[in-house]
Every structure is written in C-alpha cells, then in structure tokens.
C-alpha cells in the first residue's frame, strides 16, 4: 500500500540527515510497527508519510502512485491519531468531532464509536475538562471518523487505563480484519507484539531490522529449552539445545524430576529493541 | 469551498466559545457609548476612527488570540492531516475577520442612523474596511507566528503600533515635516485610514486609488511571501506525530 525507497531527509537548518536512506513497504491489510528510540527519525518518517514534510529525497508511493501527486484524496483515506492530546478545549467532545467530520466526504456514525471507547455519556463535556486518557480516546475516535483505509497511530494506548487500552487494541484489530492498514509506533512492546504483523526498527536515521515479531524473536532468541526442577529441596536448572529435546536425556528429566518451570529461549521484542537500536526503553 | 465554509463556521463557533466575541462586543458597546455624546461633524470624524480601530487593532488582536489558542492546543496538527489545504486554512482566518469587521460596520451604522440619523456612503466603507481587514489579518498572523507566547505577541503588537500607527497620528499634529509626512501613505494604517475616511470626507482621488492598489498588493505579497511560508514552517515545527 505504501512503498518507501531510499528515503532521505534533512531539516532545512540541519546538517545531517535525520532519515538516511531507508526503504520499507507497508502492505495492504497489515499492522506495521515502526519502532525506535527518541530522535531516531521515526517521527520525521511519519511526518513525511502523512505529507506534512515536503522536500524529501527518495521515493514514496501510495497505492502505486507517487505520494506527492496526491492532494486532498490522500487525507480522505487516512486517519491520524497523535500521541499528545489535541482538541479545541472549550468545545465539547462532540462539537470537536462534528467539526472535523464536516471536512470529510465519507464519515461514520459517531455514537457507536463513542460508546465503544466509553465517551458517549461524556460527549457534551468540554474536551478541556477530559482526563488525559479520555483525550487520547477522543484522538483515537477522531482518527476513525472518516472511515479511513489507512491509520497512523502514534502511541495509541499511552496514558490509557488497561481496560480501555484493551478496547482500543480490539478496535485496531477489528479495523485490520475489515481490510484496514495501520502504521503504528509505540514504546509498549506488549502492544506491538500483540498487534503488529511486521515491525521495523529505526536508529540514527537508518533501518536496523525488519520482520514479523515471530521471525525476529526466532532470529534473536536462543534455540534452547531451560528446565527448572527441584531435587532434595534444591532448585536446579538444565539447558537443552532445541535439537536435543527429542532425545532420551530430556524425556528422562521430565519423567523423573519434579519440574517447576519449562522455558524456551525465545527473546522478547523489548530485548530485540535494545539489541538492535542500542537504546534502553525508558517507559 | 465546502472546507472553507466549514472552517469559517468553525472559526465563528470558536470565537464565541472562547469568549472572544464577548470581548469584541464590549469594545463595540464602548464605541456606541462614545458616539452617543458626539454630534454633527465630530461624529462624522469619529465613525471612520471606530472603523479604522476595529479593522486594524481589533483584527490584529482577534487573530492573535485565536492563533494563541491554536498554538497552545496544537489543533493545527489535526487540521493539517485532514483534506484542508494551507490556503483554505489561512483564507478562513482572513474571511472570518472581514465578516467580523463588516458586522461592526453594520451595527455601528445602524446605531448611528437610529440614534442620530447619520448616514454616509456605505458602498465606499464596505470595500475599504474589507481590504484593510485583509491586510491586518495577515499582519496579525505574521505577528502571532513571530511570537513565542501571548506576552511577546502583545509586545510585537505594541511595536507595530509605535512604528506604523503613531507616526501618522503625530503627523496630524504637525510633529513631522511635510516632506516626511507625505510618505506616511506607505504605512498600512495610514493608507487604511485614507481609504475608510474617503467615505466621510473628500480625499484626493489619487490617494484613494494608490491606497487600494497598495493595500491589495501588500496583501498578496504578505500572503505569498510572508504568511504562507511562515505558516508552513510553523506546521513543520509543531506537527510532532
């Protein structure tokens, strides 16, 4: 759906390229996670993809056509949810949404959306009086009000309580099931792991790694099985290469010992993030 | 066009919700109150002053206040990822302010007619006020985007008043030599005052023509080379996704 080739970008007053020759593809109907530490070029790439930053080098095609050749029809197709709460504070939530709704040709019924994210009863409250979590949910609804084909979500569940975060994640997955495509950034690796079909890691303006969470976990993980068992009151650990789990010593251990835990050496996206980008997650 | 209508409707809605209409109305009442005490020639001199103050000073303040809120709430980020274009966004600001200034013209004209029976050449007032408001909306946007916060916007506003508004006023009191004063027509508020004043008193035709051409040209140049690039730079800075 979006193909990026050798994208490079330097801010007008900047000396170095913030995005330095990255290439990737976001396929129709997938959730693509774009991950990286602050200042890695992630935000700049997003701004370029939503046509807020002109003057880039390289090629970007949306549905087979150069992104720069699109005018308002591109914005009819996409929905963007920003990380920071953005709304006209002295307008009610409903007034905010209705104002934006009038800018689109195709729109959806707001009632089911607002009910789903738990804002329907508070729709006549001024957006400025909303809590941070409510404002984020309002951002999310605004991104969906034009029935988009493509969603750009920046930290969509950051600052949202677990119950509402679950609802929003379900809505993202349902959007995908209906054929929608999502470009997602998040520091919550649990969300990324759960939602994304593929992820790309960016650091210092360059793509460091790309693939499905499963493939990356296999690539960066250890092909081992760790067994913890108790013997004479003491805890013991034994490590088996994956190739040896069909051999008698492994089976004997399972049969004869009091097994407490059994772990594969699979790694987590968080560990891959740190390994690939060289930066620790702060939140 | 549909977007422009929606944006203008939104602008008026927000002027109301953010209390800026109320502030505008209070100033309007003050003008009406002052006009109440004036008669004849004095009133006919005061009315163009009201229109000038409204289309120059109030316009800059109103556009400054709306942009201040937009900056504070980062709402331009959301607008720029909708089908709204930069031109539509900026034009909506200009048209809203023009309509607002014309509303003042309508109310003041109605009040002075009903209370004092005073009339003037309305067909000259309307285009003059509209053009003056266009220029000063653009100047207001320029001053706002050049300001870090509301205080620095007010400082910019005062600097503008000192440099562009006060010299012609002092000129009327003979504080400037004639050879200097004749160039005051190049100052936007002076050209604006001439245009609006032409509906109330005889003004040399070349000055009227010059002021129209000058202010129209200034609007185009400001829009194309100052306001739009500055807005684009602002969007680039502010739209952190």
Coordinates of C-alpha atoms in Angstrom, one line a residue:
Chain A
X1 CA 0.0 0.0 0.0
X2 CA 2.9 2.3 0.8
X3 CA 6.3 1.7 -0.7
X4 CA 9.3 3.7 0.6
X5 CA 12.5 3.6 -1.3
X6 CA 15.8 5.2 -0.2
X7 CA 14.1 7.9 1.8
X8 CA 16.3 10.7 3.0
X9 CA 15.5 13.8 4.8
X10 CA 17.4 16.7 6.3
X11 CA 15.7 19.6 8.1
X12 CA 16.2 23.0 6.5
X13 CA 18.6 24.2 9.2
X14 CA 20.1 20.7 9.9
X15 CA 23.5 19.5 8.9
X16 CA 22.9 15.8 9.0
X17 CA 20.2 13.5 7.5
X18 CA 17.6 12.7 10.1
X19 CA 16.4 9.9 7.9
X20 CA 19.2 8.4 5.9
X21 CA 18.3 6.1 3.0
X22 CA 15.6 3.9 4.5
X23 CA 13.4 1.5 2.4
X24 CA 10.4 -0.5 3.5
X25 CA 6.9 -1.5 2.4
X26 CA 3.6 -1.4 4.3
X27 CA 1.3 -4.0 2.8
X28 CA -2.4 -3.6 2.5
X29 CA -4.3 -5.0 5.4
X30 CA -1.4 -5.3 7.8
X31 CA -0.4 -3.6 11.0
X32 CA 3.2 -2.3 10.6
X33 CA 5.1 -1.3 13.7
X34 CA 7.7 1.4 13.3
X35 CA 9.9 1.3 16.4
X36 CA 12.9 3.3 17.5
X37 CA 14.2 5.5 20.3
X38 CA 13.5 9.2 20.5
X39 CA 15.4 11.1 17.9
X40 CA 15.9 8.1 15.7
X41 CA 14.0 9.5 12.7
X42 CA 10.7 7.7 13.5
X43 CA 8.7 10.9 13.9
X44 CA 10.2 12.5 10.9
X45 CA 9.4 9.5 8.7
X46 CA 5.8 9.6 9.9
X47 CA 5.5 13.3 9.2
X48 CA 6.8 12.6 5.6
X49 CA 4.3 9.7 5.2
X50 CA 1.4 11.9 6.2
X51 CA 2.6 14.6 3.8
X52 CA 3.5 17.2 6.5
X53 CA 7.1 17.4 5.5
X54 CA 7.9 18.2 1.8
X55 CA 11.4 18.3 0.4
X56 CA 12.4 14.7 1.0
X57 CA 14.7 12.7 -1.3
X58 CA 13.8 9.2 -2.4
X59 CA 10.5 7.7 -3.5
X60 CA 7.2 7.1 -1.7
X61 CA 4.3 5.5 -3.5
X62 CA 0.8 5.2 -2.0
X63 CA -1.3 2.7 -3.9
X64 CA 1.1 2.7 -6.8
X65 CA 1.2 6.4 -7.2
X66 CA 3.8 8.9 -6.0
X67 CA 2.6 10.3 -2.7
X68 CA 3.5 13.9 -3.8
X69 CA 0.9 13.6 -6.6
X70 CA -2.0 13.2 -4.1
X71 CA -3.9 16.2 -2.9
X72 CA -6.9 16.0 -0.6
X73 CA -7.9 12.5 -1.6
X74 CA -5.0 11.1 0.4
X75 CA -6.4 12.8 3.5
X76 CA -9.8 11.4 2.8
X77 CA -8.2 8.0 3.0
X78 CA -6.2 8.3 6.2
X79 CA -6.8 8.8 9.9
X80 CA -4.1 10.1 12.2
X81 CA -4.0 9.7 16.0
X82 CA -1.4 11.9 17.6
X83 CA 0.3 10.9 20.9
X84 CA -0.4 14.2 22.5
X85 CA -4.0 15.1 23.4
X86 CA -5.2 17.5 20.7
X87 CA -8.6 19.1 20.8
X88 CA -10.3 22.5 21.0
X89 CA -10.5 22.7 24.8
X90 CA -13.6 24.9 25.0
X91 CA -15.6 22.8 22.6
X92 CA -17.4 19.7 23.8
X93 CA -16.0 16.3 22.6
X94 CA -19.0 16.0 20.3
X95 CA -18.5 19.5 18.9
X96 CA -14.8 18.7 18.3
X97 CA -15.7 15.6 16.3
X98 CA -18.6 17.2 14.4
X99 CA -16.3 20.0 13.3
X100 CA -13.7 17.5 11.9
X101 CA -16.5 15.3 10.5
X102 CA -17.7 18.1 8.2
X103 CA -14.3 18.2 6.5
X104 CA -14.7 14.7 5.0
X105 CA -16.8 13.2 2.2
X106 CA -17.2 9.9 3.9
X107 CA -18.0 9.7 7.6
X108 CA -19.2 7.2 10.2
X109 CA -21.9 7.3 12.9
X110 CA -20.2 8.7 16.0
X111 CA -22.5 7.2 18.5
X112 CA -21.2 3.5 18.3
X113 CA -17.6 4.7 18.3
X114 CA -18.0 7.0 21.3
X115 CA -20.0 4.3 23.2
X116 CA -17.3 1.7 22.4
X117 CA -14.5 3.9 23.9
X118 CA -16.7 4.9 26.8
X119 CA -17.1 8.6 25.9
X120 CA -20.7 8.7 24.8
X121 CA -22.1 9.7 28.2
X122 CA -19.4 12.5 28.4
X123 CA -19.9 13.7 24.9
X124 CA -21.3 17.1 26.0
X125 CA -18.4 17.7 28.3
X126 CA -15.7 20.3 27.2
X127 CA -12.7 18.5 25.9
X128 CA -10.5 20.6 28.2
X129 CA -12.2 19.0 31.1
X130 CA -11.3 15.5 30.0
X131 CA -8.6 13.4 31.7
X132 CA -5.5 12.6 29.6
X133 CA -6.8 9.1 28.9
X134 CA -10.2 10.4 27.7
X135 CA -8.4 12.9 25.5
X136 CA -6.3 10.1 23.9
X137 CA -9.5 8.1 23.3
X138 CA -11.0 11.2 21.7
X139 CA -8.0 11.5 19.4
X140 CA -8.5 7.8 18.5
X141 CA -12.2 8.4 17.6
X142 CA -11.2 11.4 15.5
X143 CA -8.8 9.3 13.6
X144 CA -11.6 6.9 12.8
X145 CA -14.4 9.3 12.0
X146 CA -13.8 9.4 8.2
X147 CA -13.9 5.6 7.9
X148 CA -10.2 5.6 6.8
X149 CA -8.4 2.9 4.8
X150 CA -5.1 3.7 6.5
X151 CA -4.5 4.6 10.1
X152 CA -1.4 6.3 11.5
X153 CA -1.3 5.7 15.2
X154 CA 1.3 7.2 17.5
X155 CA 1.4 5.6 20.9
X156 CA -2.3 4.9 20.8
X157 CA -2.6 3.4 24.2
X158 CA -0.1 5.6 26.1
X159 CA -1.8 7.1 29.1
X160 CA -5.0 4.9 28.7
X161 CA -6.1 2.6 31.5
X162 CA -5.7 -1.2 30.9
X163 CA -9.4 -1.8 30.3
X164 CA -9.8 1.0 27.7
X165 CA -6.4 0.1 26.2
X166 CA -7.8 -3.4 25.7
X167 CA -10.9 -2.0 23.9
X168 CA -8.7 0.2 21.7
X169 CA -6.5 -2.7 20.8
X170 CA -9.5 -4.8 19.9
X171 CA -10.8 -1.9 17.7
X172 CA -7.4 -1.7 15.9
X173 CA -7.5 -5.5 15.3
X174 CA -11.1 -5.2 14.0
X175 CA -10.1 -2.4 11.7
X176 CA -7.4 -4.7 10.3
X177 CA -9.9 -7.5 9.9
X178 CA -12.1 -5.2 7.8
X179 CA -9.1 -4.7 5.5
X180 CA -7.6 -1.6 7.0
X181 CA -3.9 -0.9 7.1
X182 CA -2.1 0.5 10.2
X183 CA 1.2 2.3 10.7
X184 CA 1.8 2.1 14.4
X185 CA 4.5 3.4 16.7
X186 CA 4.6 2.5 20.4
X187 CA 7.1 2.0 23.2
X188 CA 4.8 -0.5 24.8
X189 CA 6.3 -3.6 23.3
X190 CA 3.5 -5.8 24.6
X191 CA 1.1 -3.9 22.4
X192 CA 3.5 -4.1 19.4
X193 CA 3.9 -7.8 19.9
X194 CA 0.2 -8.3 20.1
X195 CA -0.9 -6.1 17.3
X196 CA 1.8 -5.9 14.6
X197 CA 2.2 -8.3 11.7
X198 CA 5.6 -6.8 10.9
X199 CA 7.9 -4.4 12.6
X200 CA 10.8 -2.2 11.6
X201 CA 13.4 -0.8 13.9
X202 CA 15.0 2.5 13.1
X203 CA 18.0 4.1 14.8
X204 CA 20.1 7.1 13.8
X205 CA 18.0 7.5 10.7
X206 CA 18.7 4.0 9.3
X207 CA 16.6 0.9 9.4
X208 CA 18.3 -1.7 11.6
X209 CA 15.9 -4.6 11.3
X210 CA 12.6 -5.6 9.8
X211 CA 10.4 -8.6 10.0
X212 CA 7.5 -10.3 11.8
X213 CA 7.7 -10.3 15.6
X214 CA 7.8 -14.1 15.5
X215 CA 10.6 -14.3 13.0
X216 CA 12.6 -11.7 14.8
X217 CA 12.2 -13.5 18.1
X218 CA 13.4 -16.7 16.5
X219 CA 16.4 -14.8 14.9
X220 CA 17.5 -13.1 18.1
X221 CA 16.4 -15.8 20.6
X222 CA 18.3 -18.8 21.7
X223 CA 17.2 -22.2 20.4
X224 CA 17.2 -23.7 23.8
X225 CA 14.8 -25.0 26.4
X226 CA 15.5 -24.3 30.1
X227 CA 14.1 -26.7 32.6
X228 CA 13.9 -25.8 36.3
X229 CA 13.3 -28.7 38.7
X230 CA 13.6 -29.4 42.4
X231 CA 15.7 -32.2 43.9
X232 CA 16.3 -32.7 47.6
X233 CA 14.7 -29.4 48.3
X234 CA 17.2 -27.5 46.0
X235 CA 16.4 -25.8 42.7
X236 CA 18.3 -27.0 39.7
X237 CA 18.4 -25.6 36.1
X238 CA 19.3 -27.5 33.0
X239 CA 19.6 -26.1 29.5
X240 CA 18.9 -28.2 26.4
X241 CA 19.6 -27.2 22.8
X242 CA 16.3 -27.3 20.8
X243 CA 17.8 -30.2 18.7
X244 CA 18.1 -32.3 21.8
X245 CA 14.5 -32.2 23.1
X246 CA 13.6 -35.4 21.3
X247 CA 16.4 -37.3 22.9
X248 CA 16.2 -39.6 26.0
X249 CA 18.0 -37.3 28.5
X250 CA 15.4 -34.6 28.1
X251 CA 12.5 -37.1 28.4
X252 CA 14.1 -38.7 31.4
X253 CA 14.4 -35.4 33.1
X254 CA 10.7 -34.7 32.6
X255 CA 9.7 -38.1 33.8
X256 CA 12.0 -38.4 36.8
X257 CA 12.2 -34.9 38.3
X258 CA 9.8 -32.6 39.9
X259 CA 9.6 -30.0 37.1
X260 CA 8.8 -26.4 38.2
X261 CA 9.2 -24.4 35.0
X262 CA 9.9 -25.0 31.4
X263 CA 11.1 -22.1 29.1
X264 CA 12.1 -21.8 25.5
X265 CA 15.0 -19.4 24.9
X266 CA 12.7 -17.1 22.9
X267 CA 13.6 -13.5 23.3
X268 CA 11.2 -10.5 23.7
X269 CA 10.7 -7.6 21.4
X270 CA 12.0 -5.4 24.2
X271 CA 15.3 -7.2 24.2
X272 CA 15.4 -7.0 20.4
X273 CA 14.7 -3.3 20.6
X274 CA 17.6 -2.8 22.9
X275 CA 19.9 -5.0 20.9
X276 CA 19.0 -3.6 17.6
X277 CA 18.9 0.1 18.4
X278 CA 21.4 0.1 21.3
X279 CA 19.0 2.1 23.4
X280 CA 17.1 1.0 26.5
X281 CA 13.4 1.6 26.8
X282 CA 12.5 4.2 29.4
X283 CA 8.8 3.6 29.6
Chain B
X1 CA -15.2 25.6 -1.0
X2 CA -17.1 23.2 1.4
X3 CA -14.0 23.1 3.6
X4 CA -13.7 26.8 3.6
X5 CA -17.3 27.1 4.7
X6 CA -16.8 24.6 7.5
X7 CA -13.6 26.3 8.6
X8 CA -15.3 29.7 8.7
X9 CA -18.2 28.3 10.6
X10 CA -15.7 26.7 13.0
X11 CA -13.9 30.0 13.4
X12 CA -17.1 31.8 14.4
X13 CA -18.1 29.0 16.7
X14 CA -14.7 29.1 18.5
X15 CA -14.7 33.0 18.6
X16 CA -18.0 32.5 20.5
X17 CA -16.9 29.6 22.7
X18 CA -13.5 31.1 23.6
X19 CA -15.2 34.4 24.7
X20 CA -13.6 36.5 22.0
X21 CA -16.9 37.6 20.6
X22 CA -17.9 38.9 24.0
X23 CA -14.7 40.9 24.2
X24 CA -15.3 42.3 20.8
X25 CA -18.9 43.2 21.7
X26 CA -17.8 45.0 24.9
X27 CA -15.5 47.2 22.7
X28 CA -18.4 47.7 20.3
X29 CA -20.6 48.9 23.2
X30 CA -17.8 51.3 24.2
X31 CA -17.7 52.8 20.7
X32 CA -21.5 53.2 20.7
X33 CA -21.4 54.8 24.2
X34 CA -18.7 57.3 23.0
X35 CA -20.6 58.0 19.8
X36 CA -23.7 58.8 21.9
X37 CA -22.0 62.0 23.1
X38 CA -21.0 63.3 19.7
X39 CA -22.9 65.2 17.2
X40 CA -22.6 66.5 13.6
X41 CA -19.1 66.9 12.3
X42 CA -17.4 65.5 15.3
X43 CA -19.5 62.3 15.0
X44 CA -18.6 62.1 11.3
X45 CA -14.9 62.2 12.2
X46 CA -15.3 59.7 15.0
X47 CA -17.1 57.0 12.9
X48 CA -14.2 56.3 10.5
X49 CA -11.9 56.3 13.5
X50 CA -14.0 53.5 15.0
X51 CA -13.9 51.5 11.7
X52 CA -10.2 52.0 11.5
X53 CA -9.5 50.9 15.0
X54 CA -11.8 47.9 14.6
X55 CA -10.3 46.7 11.3
X56 CA -6.7 47.4 12.3
X57 CA -6.3 47.0 16.0
X58 CA -9.1 44.6 16.9
X59 CA -8.4 42.5 13.9
X60 CA -4.7 42.0 14.9
X61 CA -5.8 41.2 18.5
X62 CA -8.5 38.8 17.5
X63 CA -6.4 36.8 15.1
X64 CA -3.6 36.9 17.6
X65 CA -5.9 35.5 20.3
X66 CA -7.3 32.7 18.1
X67 CA -3.8 31.7 16.9
X68 CA -2.5 31.8 20.5
X69 CA -5.2 29.2 21.5
X70 CA -4.4 27.1 18.4
X71 CA -0.7 27.1 19.3
X72 CA -1.4 26.3 22.9
X73 CA -3.8 23.4 22.0
X74 CA -1.8 22.2 18.9
X75 CA -5.0 22.0 16.9
X76 CA -3.4 22.9 13.7
X77 CA -1.7 19.5 13.8
X78 CA -5.1 17.8 13.5
X79 CA -6.3 20.2 10.8
X80 CA -3.3 19.6 8.6
X81 CA -3.9 15.9 8.3
X82 CA -7.5 16.5 7.0
X83 CA -8.4 17.5 3.5
X84 CA -8.0 21.1 4.5
X85 CA -5.3 22.9 2.5
X86 CA -2.9 25.6 3.9
X87 CA -4.6 28.2 1.6
X88 CA -8.1 27.2 2.9
X89 CA -6.9 27.4 6.5
X90 CA -5.3 30.9 6.0
X91 CA -8.2 32.2 3.9
X92 CA -10.7 31.1 6.6
X93 CA -8.9 33.4 9.1
X94 CA -9.0 36.3 6.6
X95 CA -12.6 35.9 5.7
X96 CA -13.8 35.4 9.3
X97 CA -12.1 38.6 10.3
X98 CA -13.5 40.5 7.3
X99 CA -17.0 39.3 8.2
X100 CA -16.4 40.3 11.8
X101 CA -15.3 43.8 10.8
X102 CA -18.3 44.2 8.4
X103 CA -20.6 43.2 11.3
X104 CA -19.1 46.1 13.3
X105 CA -19.7 48.4 10.3
X106 CA -23.3 47.2 10.1
X107 CA -24.0 47.6 13.8
X108 CA -22.4 51.0 14.2
X109 CA -24.0 52.3 11.0
X110 CA -27.4 51.1 12.2
X111 CA -27.0 52.5 15.7
X112 CA -25.8 56.0 14.5
X113 CA -28.6 56.1 12.0
X114 CA -31.3 55.1 14.5
X115 CA -29.9 57.4 17.2
X116 CA -28.6 60.3 15.3
X117 CA -30.0 59.9 11.8
X118 CA -26.4 59.9 10.4
X119 CA -25.8 58.3 7.0
X120 CA -22.7 58.0 4.8
X121 CA -21.6 56.4 1.5
X122 CA -21.8 52.8 2.7
X123 CA -20.6 51.4 -0.7
X124 CA -17.3 53.1 0.0
X125 CA -17.0 51.9 3.6
X126 CA -17.6 48.3 2.9
X127 CA -14.8 47.5 0.4
X128 CA -12.4 49.8 2.3
X129 CA -13.0 48.1 5.7
X130 CA -12.8 44.6 3.9
X131 CA -9.4 45.4 2.4
X132 CA -8.0 47.0 5.5
X133 CA -9.1 43.9 7.5
X134 CA -7.5 41.5 5.0
X135 CA -4.1 43.3 5.3
X136 CA -4.3 43.5 9.0
X137 CA -5.4 39.9 9.5
X138 CA -2.2 38.9 7.5
X139 CA -0.1 41.3 9.6
X140 CA -1.8 39.8 12.8
X141 CA -0.8 36.3 11.6
X142 CA 2.7 37.4 10.9
X143 CA 3.0 39.0 14.4
X144 CA 1.5 35.9 16.0
X145 CA 3.7 33.3 14.4
X146 CA 6.7 35.5 15.2
X147 CA 5.7 35.5 18.9
X148 CA 6.7 32.8 21.4
X149 CA 3.7 33.5 23.8
X150 CA 0.9 35.9 24.3
X151 CA 3.1 38.4 26.1
X152 CA 5.5 38.6 23.2
X153 CA 2.6 38.8 20.8
X154 CA 1.4 41.9 22.7
X155 CA 5.0 43.3 22.5
X156 CA 5.0 42.7 18.8
X157 CA 1.6 44.4 18.6
X158 CA 2.9 47.5 20.5
X159 CA 6.0 47.7 18.3
X160 CA 3.7 47.7 15.2
X161 CA 1.5 50.4 16.7
X162 CA 4.6 52.6 17.6
X163 CA 6.2 52.2 14.2
X164 CA 3.2 52.2 11.8
X165 CA 0.3 53.7 13.6
X166 CA 1.6 56.5 15.7
X167 CA 3.7 58.5 13.2
X168 CA 0.7 59.5 11.0
X169 CA -1.2 60.4 14.2
X170 CA 1.6 62.6 15.3
X171 CA 1.8 63.9 11.8
X172 CA -1.7 65.3 12.1
X173 CA -0.5 67.4 15.0
X174 CA 2.3 68.8 12.9
X175 CA 5.1 66.9 14.7
X176 CA 6.6 65.8 11.4
X177 CA 7.8 67.9 8.5
X178 CA 5.5 67.8 5.4
X179 CA 8.3 66.4 3.3
X180 CA 8.4 63.4 5.7
X181 CA 4.7 63.2 6.3
X182 CA 3.8 62.7 2.6
X183 CA 5.5 59.3 2.8
X184 CA 3.2 58.1 5.6
X185 CA 0.8 56.8 3.0
X186 CA 3.2 53.9 2.7
X187 CA 2.4 52.9 6.2
X188 CA -0.5 50.4 6.1
X189 CA -2.6 52.1 8.9
X190 CA -2.3 55.5 7.1
X191 CA -3.4 54.1 3.8
X192 CA -6.2 52.3 5.6
X193 CA -7.3 55.5 7.3
X194 CA -7.4 57.3 4.0
X195 CA -9.5 54.6 2.4
X196 CA -12.0 54.4 5.2
X197 CA -12.0 58.2 5.6
X198 CA -12.8 58.7 1.9
X199 CA -16.4 57.6 2.7
X200 CA -16.8 60.5 5.1
X201 CA -14.7 63.4 3.7
X202 CA -13.2 64.5 0.4
X203 CA -9.8 62.9 -0.3
X204 CA -7.6 63.4 -3.3
X205 CA -8.6 60.6 -5.8
X206 CA -5.0 59.5 -6.5
X207 CA -4.6 58.8 -2.8
X208 CA -7.7 56.6 -2.8
X209 CA -6.5 54.7 -5.9
X210 CA -3.0 54.4 -4.6
X211 CA -4.2 53.1 -1.2
X212 CA -6.4 50.5 -2.8
X213 CA -3.6 49.3 -5.1
X214 CA -1.0 49.4 -2.4
X215 CA -3.0 47.5 0.2
X216 CA -4.2 44.9 -2.3
X217 CA -0.6 44.4 -3.5
X218 CA 0.6 44.3 0.1
X219 CA -2.0 41.6 0.9
X220 CA -0.9 39.4 -2.0
X221 CA 2.8 39.8 -1.2
X222 CA 2.3 39.2 2.5
X223 CA 0.2 36.1 1.8
X224 CA 2.5 34.7 -0.8
X225 CA 5.9 35.6 0.6
X226 CA 5.5 36.0 4.4
X227 CA 2.4 34.4 5.9
X228 CA 2.2 31.2 3.9
X229 CA 5.9 30.3 4.2
X230 CA 5.8 31.2 7.9
X231 CA 2.7 29.0 8.4
X232 CA 4.4 26.1 6.6
X233 CA 7.4 26.5 8.8
X234 CA 5.2 26.6 11.8
X235 CA 3.4 23.4 10.8
X236 CA 6.7 21.7 10.2
X237 CA 7.8 22.7 13.7
X238 CA 4.6 21.9 15.5
X239 CA 3.4 18.7 13.9
X240 CA 5.2 16.2 16.1
X241 CA 3.4 13.0 15.5

